[in-house]
């Protein structure tokens, strides 16, 4: 009975402190584990306004941690929370760097807090991704309550090269519209990777000079990106349309 009572107290304490929610400016919830995809790296299309809601009757201290980023160096962005707005972020760091943003009881932040990506990526043929964690702290700087972790992904629908650039990298495609397989003629030793439009790697292999094919019968109909890199580091990519 004592154990049950203690468990109920712990459950009540957690529920009472789990009061932070995130939404976009249009009211769309940002849930833990969400991947928010953008197809441009310029304003206004890459702007993500972030509303932080405090449903409790106590003041809330909030920070955001940049868990990681890929295909970028963290520059040419805007991360704004509270009184701080930064143009460069570092993976592993929390912001604001000194004092947390304060959300009053049963209130919300203004419409200024946001993340904006203006970085097209180190390799413009593959997506840029940032992983952020919004979390609460007590007055001693210790994390409490719930948190929300989500990914911001820039996957350009236009940032892929044409067949001529692909051929210069060492691959000739029979067609970029396929049904069962992608047929390739390699004039150089290359490494290829097939991505979906969200940047997930679906297939990756080194191939030598000659004829090769990649079986795609198990893929759904849609658009994919084939990225090529040769031994000289030359890169290119093209869209693949699976019927």
Tab-separated table of C-alpha atoms in Angstrom, residues 20 22 29-37 67 129-134 146-153 198:
chain	number	residue	atom	x	y	z
A	20	UNK	CA	4.831	23.011	-21.401
A	22	UNK	CA	4.744	24.027	-28.259
A	29	UNK	CA	1.070	21.512	-32.338
A	30	UNK	CA	4.784	20.690	-32.313
A	31	UNK	CA	4.943	17.265	-30.692
A	32	UNK	CA	7.856	15.369	-29.244
A	33	UNK	CA	9.557	13.489	-32.086
A	34	UNK	CA	8.095	15.602	-34.910
A	35	UNK	CA	10.106	16.270	-38.078
A	36	UNK	CA	9.229	19.657	-39.600
A	37	UNK	CA	10.311	19.801	-43.250
A	67	UNK	CA	21.055	18.532	-29.765
A	129	UNK	CA	18.770	18.989	-40.318
A	130	UNK	CA	18.734	20.472	-36.817
A	131	UNK	CA	17.470	18.691	-33.695
A	132	UNK	CA	16.166	20.961	-30.901
A	133	UNK	CA	14.993	20.245	-27.386
A	134	UNK	CA	12.816	22.752	-25.497
A	146	UNK	CA	8.407	17.726	-19.606
A	147	UNK	CA	10.413	18.596	-22.688
A	148	UNK	CA	9.721	18.639	-26.438
A	149	UNK	CA	12.349	17.456	-28.934
A	150	UNK	CA	11.788	17.946	-32.668
A	151	UNK	CA	13.750	18.127	-35.909
A	152	UNK	CA	13.851	21.012	-38.368
A	153	UNK	CA	14.762	19.639	-41.805
A	198	UNK	CA	12.954	13.711	-46.279
